[in-house]
Short mmCIF file of C-alpha atoms and ligand atoms in Angstrom, two decimals:
data_model
loop_
_atom_site.label_atom_id
_atom_site.label_comp_id
_atom_site.label_asym_id
_atom_site.label_seq_id
_atom_site.Cartn_x
_atom_site.Cartn_y
_atom_site.Cartn_z
CA UNK A 1 110.20 101.51 129.59
CA UNK A 2 107.81 99.46 131.72
CA UNK A 3 104.54 100.48 130.13
CA UNK A 4 102.35 98.82 132.75
CA UNK A 5 104.02 100.78 135.53
CA UNK A 6 104.02 104.14 133.72
CA UNK A 7 101.48 106.78 134.82
CA UNK A 8 98.39 106.94 132.57
CA UNK A 9 97.65 109.81 130.19
CA UNK A 10 94.82 112.08 131.40
CA UNK A 11 91.55 110.15 131.51
CA UNK A 12 89.30 113.16 132.02
CA UNK A 13 89.07 115.89 129.40
CA UNK A 14 86.92 118.98 129.62
CA UNK A 15 87.20 120.66 126.22
CA UNK A 16 86.39 120.48 122.54
CA UNK A 17 88.99 121.37 119.93
CA UNK A 18 87.63 124.06 117.61
CA UNK A 19 89.39 126.57 115.35
CA UNK A 20 92.82 125.65 116.72
CA UNK A 21 91.94 126.01 120.41
CA UNK A 22 90.77 123.91 123.32
CA UNK A 23 87.37 125.49 124.03
CA UNK A 24 84.57 125.01 126.55
CA UNK A 25 81.57 122.96 125.41
CA UNK A 26 78.19 124.70 125.23
CA UNK A 27 76.80 122.62 128.09
CA UNK A 28 78.23 120.99 131.22
CA UNK A 29 76.93 117.54 130.29
CA UNK A 30 79.53 114.78 130.35
CA UNK A 31 80.00 111.18 129.25
CA UNK A 32 81.61 108.69 131.65
CA UNK A 33 84.47 106.57 130.32
CA UNK A 34 84.66 103.02 131.67
CA UNK A 35 87.46 100.49 132.03
CA UNK A 36 85.80 97.32 130.65
CA UNK A 37 88.29 95.05 132.42
CA UNK A 38 86.99 96.23 135.80
CA UNK A 39 83.65 97.89 135.08
CA UNK A 40 84.90 101.02 136.89
CA UNK A 41 84.43 104.59 135.67
CA UNK A 42 87.88 106.00 134.97
CA UNK A 43 87.21 109.44 133.53
CA UNK A 44 84.86 111.63 131.53
CA UNK A 45 84.62 113.78 128.42
CA UNK A 46 82.15 116.49 127.38
CA UNK A 47 78.86 115.42 125.80
CA UNK A 48 78.83 117.78 122.83
CA UNK A 49 75.62 119.41 121.59
CA UNK A 50 74.38 120.51 118.14
CA UNK A 51 75.58 124.07 118.90
CA UNK A 52 79.12 122.68 119.30
CA UNK A 53 78.83 120.93 115.94
CA UNK A 54 77.70 124.21 114.31
CA UNK A 55 80.72 125.97 115.74
CA UNK A 56 83.17 123.27 114.64
CA UNK A 57 81.70 123.02 111.12
CA UNK A 58 81.89 126.81 110.76
CA UNK A 59 85.58 126.65 111.74
CA UNK A 60 86.26 123.86 109.25
CA UNK A 61 84.39 125.78 106.52
CA UNK A 62 86.40 128.94 107.22
CA UNK A 63 89.68 127.01 107.10
CA UNK A 64 88.84 125.10 103.92
CA UNK A 65 89.86 127.57 101.17
CA UNK A 66 93.27 128.18 102.74
CA UNK A 67 94.00 124.50 103.38
CA UNK A 68 92.76 123.44 99.94
CA UNK A 69 95.11 126.00 98.36
CA UNK A 70 98.16 124.82 100.34
CA UNK A 71 100.87 123.30 98.17
CA UNK A 72 101.09 119.48 98.40
CA UNK A 73 104.62 119.65 99.81
CA UNK A 74 103.42 121.96 102.58
CA UNK A 75 100.50 119.67 103.47
CA UNK A 76 102.93 116.76 103.54
CA UNK A 77 105.18 118.72 105.91
CA UNK A 78 102.28 119.36 108.30
CA UNK A 79 101.37 115.64 108.23
CA UNK A 80 105.00 114.75 108.84
CA UNK A 81 105.04 116.98 111.94
CA UNK A 82 101.77 115.38 113.07
CA UNK A 83 103.37 111.95 112.65
CA UNK A 84 106.33 113.01 114.80
CA UNK A 85 104.07 114.43 117.51
CA UNK A 86 101.84 111.34 117.53
CA UNK A 87 104.81 108.95 117.55
CA UNK A 88 106.04 110.70 120.70
CA UNK A 89 102.70 109.76 122.31
CA UNK A 90 102.63 106.10 121.18
CA UNK A 91 103.09 104.72 124.72
CA UNK A 92 100.25 106.89 126.01
CA UNK A 93 98.05 105.75 123.12
CA UNK A 94 98.76 102.09 123.88
CA UNK A 95 98.06 102.43 127.60
CA UNK A 96 94.94 104.50 126.95
CA UNK A 97 93.51 101.91 124.54
CA UNK A 98 94.36 99.14 127.03
CA UNK A 99 92.44 101.12 129.64
CA UNK A 100 89.35 102.38 127.76
CA UNK A 101 88.90 99.40 125.41
CA UNK A 102 90.62 96.60 127.35
CA UNK A 103 92.91 95.60 124.48
CA UNK A 104 95.91 93.60 125.81
CA UNK A 105 98.86 95.97 126.06
CA UNK A 106 100.94 94.06 123.50
CA UNK A 107 98.18 94.35 120.88
CA UNK A 108 97.48 97.92 121.95
CA UNK A 109 101.14 98.79 121.39
CA UNK A 110 101.68 96.93 118.10
CA UNK A 111 98.33 97.54 116.40
CA UNK A 112 96.24 100.15 118.20
CA UNK A 113 99.15 102.59 118.53
CA UNK A 114 101.38 101.24 115.74
CA UNK A 115 98.96 101.04 112.81
CA UNK A 116 97.86 104.70 112.92
CA UNK A 117 101.51 105.71 112.66
CA UNK A 118 102.00 103.46 109.61
CA UNK A 119 98.89 104.92 107.96
CA UNK A 120 99.89 108.48 108.80
CA UNK A 121 103.38 107.89 107.38
CA UNK A 122 101.85 106.58 104.14
CA UNK A 123 99.71 109.72 103.92
CA UNK A 124 102.76 111.98 104.30
CA UNK A 125 104.08 110.41 101.13
CA UNK A 126 100.75 110.49 99.28
CA UNK A 127 100.11 114.13 100.25
CA UNK A 128 103.39 115.13 98.64
CA UNK A 129 102.30 113.53 95.36
CA UNK A 130 98.94 115.06 94.36
CA UNK A 131 96.47 112.76 92.61
CA UNK A 132 97.56 112.75 88.96
CA UNK A 133 95.70 114.88 86.43
CA UNK A 134 94.53 113.09 83.31
CA UNK A 135 94.05 114.18 79.69
CA UNK A 136 90.98 112.61 78.06
CA UNK A 137 90.64 113.88 74.47
CA UNK A 138 90.17 117.64 74.73
CA UNK A 139 89.49 117.43 78.48
CA UNK A 140 91.80 117.98 81.38
CA UNK A 141 90.49 115.90 84.31
CA UNK A 142 91.51 117.24 87.70
CA UNK A 143 90.83 116.19 91.29
CA UNK A 144 89.86 118.75 93.93
CA UNK A 145 89.22 118.37 97.66
CA UNK A 146 85.55 117.66 98.37
CA UNK A 147 85.30 120.26 101.18
CA UNK A 148 84.34 119.87 104.83
CA UNK A 149 84.37 116.27 106.06
CA UNK A 150 82.32 115.01 109.00
CA UNK A 151 84.14 111.95 110.41
CA UNK A 152 82.29 109.58 112.74
CA UNK A 153 84.24 106.64 114.16
CA UNK A 154 83.72 103.46 116.24
CA UNK A 155 85.38 102.15 119.40
CA UNK A 156 87.11 98.96 118.27
CA UNK A 157 90.32 100.44 116.81
CA UNK A 158 89.70 103.93 118.18
CA UNK A 159 92.75 105.77 116.90
CA UNK A 160 93.26 103.80 113.69
CA UNK A 161 89.70 104.49 112.50
CA UNK A 162 90.22 108.21 113.15
CA UNK A 163 93.58 108.43 111.39
CA UNK A 164 92.29 106.37 108.42
CA UNK A 165 89.88 109.27 107.76
CA UNK A 166 91.64 112.35 109.03
CA UNK A 167 95.03 111.79 107.37
CA UNK A 168 93.80 111.15 103.79
CA UNK A 169 91.21 113.93 104.13
CA UNK A 170 93.99 116.36 105.05
CA UNK A 171 96.24 114.98 102.31
CA UNK A 172 93.47 115.64 99.78
CA UNK A 173 93.04 119.24 101.02
CA UNK A 174 89.83 118.80 103.03
CA UNK A 175 89.09 120.09 106.52
CA UNK A 176 87.56 117.86 109.17
CA UNK A 177 85.19 117.73 112.13
CA UNK A 178 85.67 114.51 114.11
CA UNK A 179 83.22 112.77 116.42
CA UNK A 180 84.94 109.76 118.01
CA UNK A 181 83.03 106.93 119.71
CA UNK A 182 81.62 107.89 123.09
CA UNK A 183 82.87 104.53 124.46
CA UNK A 184 86.53 105.21 123.63
CA UNK A 185 87.00 108.98 123.19
CA UNK A 186 90.40 109.40 124.86
CA UNK A 187 92.87 108.53 122.11
CA UNK A 188 91.30 111.21 119.89
CA UNK A 189 92.35 113.69 122.58
CA UNK A 190 95.93 112.43 122.36
CA UNK A 191 95.77 112.93 118.59
CA UNK A 192 94.56 116.49 119.07
CA UNK A 193 97.38 117.12 121.55
CA UNK A 194 99.63 116.08 118.65
CA UNK A 195 97.69 118.36 116.26
CA UNK A 196 98.37 121.29 118.58
CA UNK A 197 102.06 120.42 118.82
CA UNK A 198 102.33 120.02 115.03
CA UNK A 199 100.87 123.51 114.58
CA UNK A 200 98.17 122.67 112.05
CA UNK A 201 96.38 125.84 110.92
CA UNK A 202 93.30 126.71 113.03
CA UNK A 203 90.07 124.98 111.98
CA UNK A 204 91.70 122.41 109.68
CA UNK A 205 90.78 119.68 112.17
CA UNK A 206 88.18 119.98 114.93
CA UNK A 207 87.04 117.61 117.69
CA UNK A 208 83.51 117.36 119.10
CA UNK A 209 83.01 114.33 121.37
CA UNK A 210 79.47 113.19 122.14
CA UNK A 211 76.85 110.58 121.54
CA UNK A 212 75.75 109.27 118.14
CA UNK A 213 72.12 110.39 118.38
CA UNK A 214 73.15 113.99 119.32
CA UNK A 215 76.56 114.92 117.88
CA UNK A 216 76.67 112.18 115.22
CA UNK A 217 73.25 113.05 113.81
CA UNK A 218 73.96 116.80 113.91
CA UNK A 219 77.19 116.26 111.97
CA UNK A 220 75.69 113.85 109.42
CA UNK A 221 72.73 116.20 108.83
CA UNK A 222 74.72 119.45 108.79
CA UNK A 223 74.10 121.47 105.59
CA UNK A 224 77.72 122.64 105.50
CA UNK A 225 79.29 119.15 105.67
CA UNK A 226 80.15 118.01 102.13
CA UNK A 227 81.09 114.40 102.88
CA UNK A 228 80.25 112.19 105.85
CA UNK A 229 82.90 109.54 106.38
CA UNK A 230 81.56 106.91 108.75
CA UNK A 231 82.89 103.68 110.23
CA UNK A 232 80.59 101.62 112.40
CA UNK A 233 77.61 99.33 112.28
CA UNK A 234 75.51 98.79 109.18
CA UNK A 235 72.39 100.02 111.01
CA UNK A 236 74.01 103.38 111.84
CA UNK A 237 75.52 103.60 108.34
CA UNK A 238 72.02 103.26 106.89
CA UNK A 239 70.78 106.08 109.14
CA UNK A 240 73.69 108.31 108.13
CA UNK A 241 73.10 107.63 104.44
CA UNK A 242 69.46 108.69 104.92
CA UNK A 243 70.47 111.91 106.68
CA UNK A 244 73.02 112.75 103.97
CA UNK A 245 70.58 111.89 101.18
CA UNK A 246 68.31 114.79 102.19
CA UNK A 247 70.90 117.24 100.87
CA UNK A 248 72.61 114.81 98.40
CA UNK A 249 75.83 114.95 100.43
CA UNK A 250 78.41 112.30 99.72
CA UNK A 251 78.96 109.44 102.16
CA UNK A 252 81.78 106.96 102.65
CA UNK A 253 80.68 104.00 104.75
CA UNK A 254 82.88 101.33 106.35
CA UNK A 255 80.41 98.94 107.95
CA UNK A 256 80.05 95.45 109.34
CA UNK A 257 81.23 92.07 108.09
CA UNK A 258 80.76 88.31 108.34
CA UNK A 259 83.80 87.20 106.44
CA UNK A 260 84.56 83.65 105.28
CA UNK A 261 87.85 81.81 105.73
CA UNK A 262 87.83 79.11 103.02
CA UNK A 263 90.18 76.21 103.80
CA UNK A 264 90.53 73.90 100.79
CA UNK A 265 91.30 70.18 101.17
CA UNK A 266 95.01 70.52 100.30
CA UNK A 267 95.70 73.44 102.68
CA UNK A 268 98.36 73.50 105.39
CA UNK A 269 95.64 72.87 107.97
CA UNK A 270 97.52 73.59 111.23
CA UNK A 271 98.60 77.00 109.92
CA UNK A 272 95.24 77.83 108.32
CA UNK A 273 93.30 76.99 111.49
CA UNK A 274 95.75 78.64 113.89
CA UNK A 275 95.87 81.88 111.87
CA UNK A 276 92.11 81.71 111.29
CA UNK A 277 91.30 81.35 114.99
CA UNK A 278 93.79 84.12 115.85
CA UNK A 279 92.13 86.38 113.29
CA UNK A 280 88.74 85.91 115.00
CA UNK A 281 90.05 86.33 118.55
CA UNK A 282 92.27 89.39 118.04
CA UNK A 283 90.87 92.44 119.87
CA UNK A 284 88.39 90.05 121.56
CA UNK A 285 86.68 89.47 118.23
CA UNK A 286 85.83 93.15 117.87
CA UNK A 287 87.26 93.48 114.38
CA UNK A 288 85.13 94.28 111.34
CA UNK A 289 87.27 92.13 109.03
CA UNK A 290 87.28 89.05 111.32
CA UNK A 291 86.96 85.74 109.43
CA UNK A 292 84.11 84.61 111.64
CA UNK A 293 82.94 81.79 109.33
CA UNK A 294 85.55 79.07 108.90
CA UNK A 295 84.64 76.92 105.89
CA UNK A 296 86.50 73.58 105.89
CA UNK A 297 86.53 70.74 103.35
CA UNK A 298 84.62 67.74 104.72
CA UNK A 299 87.70 65.50 104.49
CA UNK A 300 89.59 67.71 106.96
CA UNK A 301 86.64 68.90 109.09
CA UNK A 302 87.18 66.85 112.28
CA UNK A 303 90.91 67.52 112.20
CA UNK A 304 90.20 71.27 111.86
CA UNK A 305 87.82 71.24 114.85
CA UNK A 306 90.48 69.55 117.02
CA UNK A 307 93.06 72.12 115.93
CA UNK A 308 90.64 75.00 116.63
CA UNK A 309 89.92 73.72 120.15
CA UNK A 310 93.66 73.34 120.88
CA UNK A 311 94.38 76.85 119.58
CA UNK A 312 91.61 78.41 121.68
CA UNK A 313 92.91 76.63 124.80
CA UNK A 314 96.16 78.62 124.41
CA UNK A 315 94.37 81.97 124.83
CA UNK A 316 94.48 83.36 128.33
CA UNK A 317 91.83 85.90 129.38
CA UNK A 318 92.56 88.57 131.93
CA UNK A 319 94.02 91.93 132.85
CA UNK A 320 95.04 93.80 129.66
CA UNK A 321 98.19 95.01 131.43
CA UNK A 322 99.34 91.46 132.31
CA UNK A 323 101.88 90.35 129.66
CA UNK A 324 100.44 86.81 129.77
CA UNK A 325 96.98 88.02 128.69
CA UNK A 326 96.02 87.34 125.07
CA UNK A 327 92.32 88.16 125.30
CA UNK A 328 90.84 91.20 127.03
CA UNK A 329 87.20 91.96 127.84
CA UNK A 330 84.58 93.20 125.40
CA UNK A 331 84.09 96.96 125.34
CA UNK A 332 80.91 97.10 127.42
CA UNK A 333 78.45 95.04 129.45
CA UNK A 334 75.88 95.49 126.68
CA UNK A 335 78.28 94.16 124.04
CA UNK A 336 79.19 91.13 126.19
CA UNK A 337 75.50 90.41 126.78
CA UNK A 338 74.77 90.65 123.03
CA UNK A 339 77.59 88.22 122.21
CA UNK A 340 76.42 85.70 124.84
CA UNK A 341 72.95 85.95 123.32
CA UNK A 342 74.37 85.03 119.90
CA UNK A 343 76.06 81.93 121.39
CA UNK A 344 72.89 80.83 123.21
CA UNK A 345 70.82 81.25 120.06
CA UNK A 346 73.36 79.30 117.95
CA UNK A 347 73.26 76.40 120.43
CA UNK A 348 69.46 76.49 120.33
CA UNK A 349 69.66 76.48 116.52
CA UNK A 350 71.60 73.20 116.59
CA UNK A 351 75.26 74.28 116.53
CA UNK A 352 77.71 72.00 118.39
CA UNK A 353 79.97 73.46 121.09
CA UNK A 354 83.65 72.70 120.44
CA UNK A 355 85.31 75.21 122.79
CA UNK A 356 84.26 77.95 125.22
CA UNK A 357 80.54 78.56 125.53
CA UNK A 358 78.27 79.77 128.33
CA UNK A 359 79.82 77.64 131.12
CA UNK A 360 83.51 78.31 130.44
CA UNK A 361 85.40 79.94 133.36
CA UNK A 362 85.86 83.72 133.27
CA UNK A 363 87.70 86.37 135.31
CA UNK A 364 85.64 87.43 138.34
CA UNK A 365 84.94 90.96 137.05
CA UNK A 366 84.93 92.83 133.75
CA UNK A 367 82.98 92.27 130.52
CA UNK A 368 84.64 89.00 129.48
CA UNK A 369 83.24 86.38 127.11
CA UNK A 370 84.99 83.03 126.66
CA UNK A 371 86.52 82.39 123.23
CA UNK A 372 84.02 80.06 121.63
CA UNK A 373 84.06 77.66 118.66
CA UNK A 374 80.79 76.31 117.29
CA UNK A 375 80.67 73.52 114.70
CA UNK A 376 77.93 72.33 112.30
CA UNK A 377 76.66 75.91 111.96
CA UNK A 378 74.00 76.03 109.24
CA UNK A 379 74.97 78.59 106.55
CA UNK A 380 71.53 80.23 106.79
CA UNK A 381 71.40 80.33 110.60
CA UNK A 382 71.64 83.57 112.58
CA UNK A 383 75.21 82.82 113.68
CA UNK A 384 76.35 82.46 110.06
CA UNK A 385 74.47 85.56 108.91
CA UNK A 386 74.76 88.14 111.69
CA UNK A 387 77.82 90.03 112.82
CA UNK A 388 78.57 88.94 116.41
CA UNK A 389 81.52 91.26 117.14
CA UNK A 390 82.91 88.99 119.83
CA UNK A 391 85.32 86.02 120.15
CA UNK A 392 83.01 83.52 118.45
CA UNK A 393 83.92 81.30 115.48
CA UNK A 394 81.36 79.41 113.37
CA UNK A 395 82.75 76.35 111.56
CA UNK A 396 80.91 75.07 108.48
CA UNK A 397 81.83 72.04 106.31
CA UNK A 398 81.73 72.02 102.48
CA UNK A 399 81.94 69.25 99.88
CA UNK A 400 83.60 71.03 96.93
CA UNK A 401 84.91 74.41 95.79
CA UNK A 402 81.61 75.51 94.25
CA UNK A 403 79.79 74.84 97.50
CA UNK A 404 82.49 76.70 99.46
CA UNK A 405 82.13 79.76 97.22
CA UNK A 406 78.33 79.61 97.43
CA UNK A 407 78.42 79.48 101.25
CA UNK A 408 81.03 82.27 101.44
CA UNK A 409 78.91 84.52 99.21
CA UNK A 410 75.71 83.69 101.08
CA UNK A 411 75.94 86.89 103.13
CA UNK A 412 74.58 90.40 103.02
CA UNK A 413 78.11 91.53 103.92
CA UNK A 414 81.30 91.48 101.83
CA UNK A 415 84.20 93.07 103.69
CA UNK A 416 87.08 90.58 103.90
CA UNK A 417 87.91 86.90 103.55
CA UNK A 418 90.65 84.32 103.22
CA UNK A 419 91.53 81.28 101.12
CA UNK A 420 94.06 78.56 101.94
CA UNK A 421 95.44 75.96 99.51
CA UNK A 422 98.77 74.36 98.66
CA UNK A 423 97.98 75.37 95.06
CA UNK A 424 98.22 79.18 94.98
CA UNK A 425 96.51 79.39 91.58
CA UNK A 426 93.55 77.43 92.93
CA UNK A 427 93.40 79.74 95.95
CA UNK A 428 93.58 82.81 93.71
CA UNK A 429 90.76 81.46 91.55
CA UNK A 430 88.58 81.14 94.66
CA UNK A 431 89.66 84.61 95.87
CA UNK A 432 88.44 86.09 92.58
CA UNK A 433 85.02 84.48 93.05
CA UNK A 434 84.45 85.89 96.56
CA UNK A 435 82.15 88.97 96.57
CA UNK A 436 84.18 90.90 99.09
CA UNK A 437 86.50 93.92 99.28
CA UNK A 438 89.63 92.13 100.50
CA UNK A 439 90.86 88.53 100.42
CA UNK A 440 94.06 87.16 101.98
CA UNK A 441 95.57 84.12 100.28
CA UNK A 442 97.55 81.73 102.51
CA UNK A 443 97.89 84.37 105.21
CA UNK A 444 98.92 87.30 102.96
CA UNK A 445 99.97 90.22 105.17
CA UNK A 446 97.88 93.33 105.81
CA UNK A 447 98.86 96.05 103.33
CA UNK A 448 98.26 99.62 104.57
CA UNK A 449 98.34 100.92 100.98
CA UNK A 450 95.73 98.49 99.64
CA UNK A 451 92.15 99.76 99.19
CA UNK A 452 90.04 98.80 102.19
CA UNK A 453 86.25 98.63 102.10
CA UNK A 454 83.25 96.48 101.46
CA UNK A 455 80.76 95.14 98.95
CA UNK A 456 77.01 95.18 99.62
CA UNK A 457 76.06 96.06 103.22
CA UNK A 458 79.71 96.25 104.28
CA UNK A 459 79.80 99.75 102.87
CA UNK A 460 80.46 102.29 100.16
CA UNK A 461 83.87 103.57 99.10
CA UNK A 462 87.42 102.67 100.04
CA UNK A 463 89.90 103.79 102.68
CA UNK A 464 93.73 103.70 102.84
CA UNK A 465 96.40 104.30 100.22
CA UNK A 466 95.74 106.35 97.09
CA UNK A 467 92.14 105.05 96.93
CA UNK A 468 91.62 106.48 100.41
CA UNK A 469 92.84 109.92 99.30
CA UNK A 470 90.65 109.85 96.16
CA UNK A 471 87.62 109.24 98.38
CA UNK A 472 88.00 112.83 99.60
CA UNK A 473 88.14 114.39 96.13
CA UNK A 474 85.72 115.63 93.49
CA UNK A 475 86.46 115.10 89.79
CA UNK A 476 86.37 118.07 87.41
CA UNK A 477 86.64 117.93 83.59
CA UNK A 478 87.91 121.06 81.85
CA UNK A 479 87.35 121.12 78.05
CA UNK A 480 89.74 123.05 75.86
P1 NAD B 501 78.06 102.20 115.91
O1 NAD B 501 77.43 102.24 114.57
O2 NAD B 501 77.20 101.93 117.09
O3 NAD B 501 78.79 103.56 116.24
C1 NAD B 501 79.80 104.09 115.39
C2 NAD B 501 79.81 105.59 115.56
O4 NAD B 501 78.57 106.12 115.09
C3 NAD B 501 79.97 106.06 116.99
O5 NAD B 501 80.78 107.22 117.01
C4 NAD B 501 78.55 106.40 117.38
O6 NAD B 501 78.46 107.39 118.38
C5 NAD B 501 78.01 106.96 116.07
N1 NAD B 501 76.55 106.91 115.95
C6 NAD B 501 75.68 106.05 116.56
N2 NAD B 501 74.41 106.36 116.20
C7 NAD B 501 74.48 107.41 115.34
C8 NAD B 501 73.51 108.16 114.62
N3 NAD B 501 72.21 107.91 114.72
N4 NAD B 501 73.94 109.16 113.80
C9 NAD B 501 75.26 109.42 113.69
N5 NAD B 501 76.23 108.76 114.36
C10 NAD B 501 75.84 107.76 115.18
O7 NAD B 501 79.24 101.15 115.78
P2 NAD B 501 80.21 100.67 116.94
O8 NAD B 501 79.42 99.77 117.83
O9 NAD B 501 80.92 101.84 117.51
O10 NAD B 501 81.29 99.83 116.12
C11 NAD B 501 81.10 98.50 115.79
C12 NAD B 501 80.66 98.37 114.35
O11 NAD B 501 81.58 99.05 113.51
C13 NAD B 501 80.65 96.95 113.87
O12 NAD B 501 79.48 96.72 113.11
C14 NAD B 501 81.87 96.85 112.98
O13 NAD B 501 81.82 95.88 111.99
C15 NAD B 501 81.93 98.21 112.42
N6 NAD B 501 83.29 98.52 111.96
C16 NAD B 501 83.54 98.57 110.63
C17 NAD B 501 84.81 98.83 110.17
C18 NAD B 501 85.12 98.90 108.70
O14 NAD B 501 86.15 99.48 108.36
N7 NAD B 501 84.31 98.38 107.83
C19 NAD B 501 85.83 99.05 111.07
C20 NAD B 501 85.55 98.99 112.42
C21 NAD B 501 84.26 98.73 112.85
#
């Protein structure tokens, strides 16, 4: 099928999904959806209100006892049907993400549409196998679903972030109210089309689109929400933790990152740099786990900068639907402006431009930023400390392994990271010293069953795999 030529999925939606039905929102207010590659408005969704959140939470609360009591095999069967229904919509998901986010269609197909299906498949299997009970002395330790989950998600991997919450929550026996990002709300609608087709019981999952300050706050502060599962910026995560603290509700927070890619002197440099640059540029740099600080041994530093510049030159910016495009726009004008500001500040702080930068050529319209490599970035400077969330790589030299580890850990974040060395034991030893939730050694592949989450201001809790299901459970000890 020629995806680029296929008609798009609906880009305007008028309803919320509450208690198993598409229902009218309480007000006629709407949110415009933009195509960031053109700057044009392409559709709209309802701007939900607190009254809509009340209604959706009430539906999730009413559905909770029944869903929690469902046998694991039955929950797995529902998730399996949801997987089938979502898989049938994979082309629509890819084209919708290419349109509302600007992700190149190839990436949108492989990752934005493909990864949620992989995660959902893993949750079918985990749902069938309930979290094991444990005997501790005279106690039987059991896991129970935590209750009603409020899920609040960002725009960068719009469907993946939703499925990474919704599927394990359902597997654990929880019910859910989802608020997707107002910048990219449309793939959540495709998921709820699949929910309808899969015949999930009414109220088990509910959708209320809207803005963060209105729907997000109402959900995070709602007295009948037992756990708020949030992915987004550290600033919003802090606000959500405050709102939840008022009623001692649980929170799971997947937040920002400033991850280090440590390239030791004996590494396969061409591979390490090529993969490292690709990791930063994928999704136009709008990836929380991006290895945005490349730390290179002094002996290989100049060679690494040349390789980085050559790699960046191979990235073509443009129309997400053009097969030759490797880099799309940023999600919004505001985001592009913010990223350009980071580059300007880094240059003013003394960083050296190796590729890209403010004067690099760009497509004539859309929110594009040139892929940019900056060398000699001071480890304490703003560029090395702040999350940019754009296609910008900071390169920093180091003299020995201890200095590399010190620079890597000099961050308030701790989400991901990488180490490269011809000596795998040496790389593993460095990986163990990094204060971060995930580390890839010599390009180790993404594992959808591995726990995913951050240290320090990168968050609280873990998603994916069995750890992701446990996140949605309470622990009970029964003494006999
Ligand atoms: P954001 O924090 O601006 O928004 C995320 C979500 O929170 C959106 O749905 C938004 O509407 C909502 N929100 C905003 N203000 C709110 C409030 N006061 N109360 C409740 N909800 C509110 O983040 P973003 O710009 O959408 O996403 C980018 C950020 O997400 C980056 O910092 C990135 O690192 C992070 N992120 C983290 C992960 C991870 O797994 N750790 C994954 C993807 C993105």
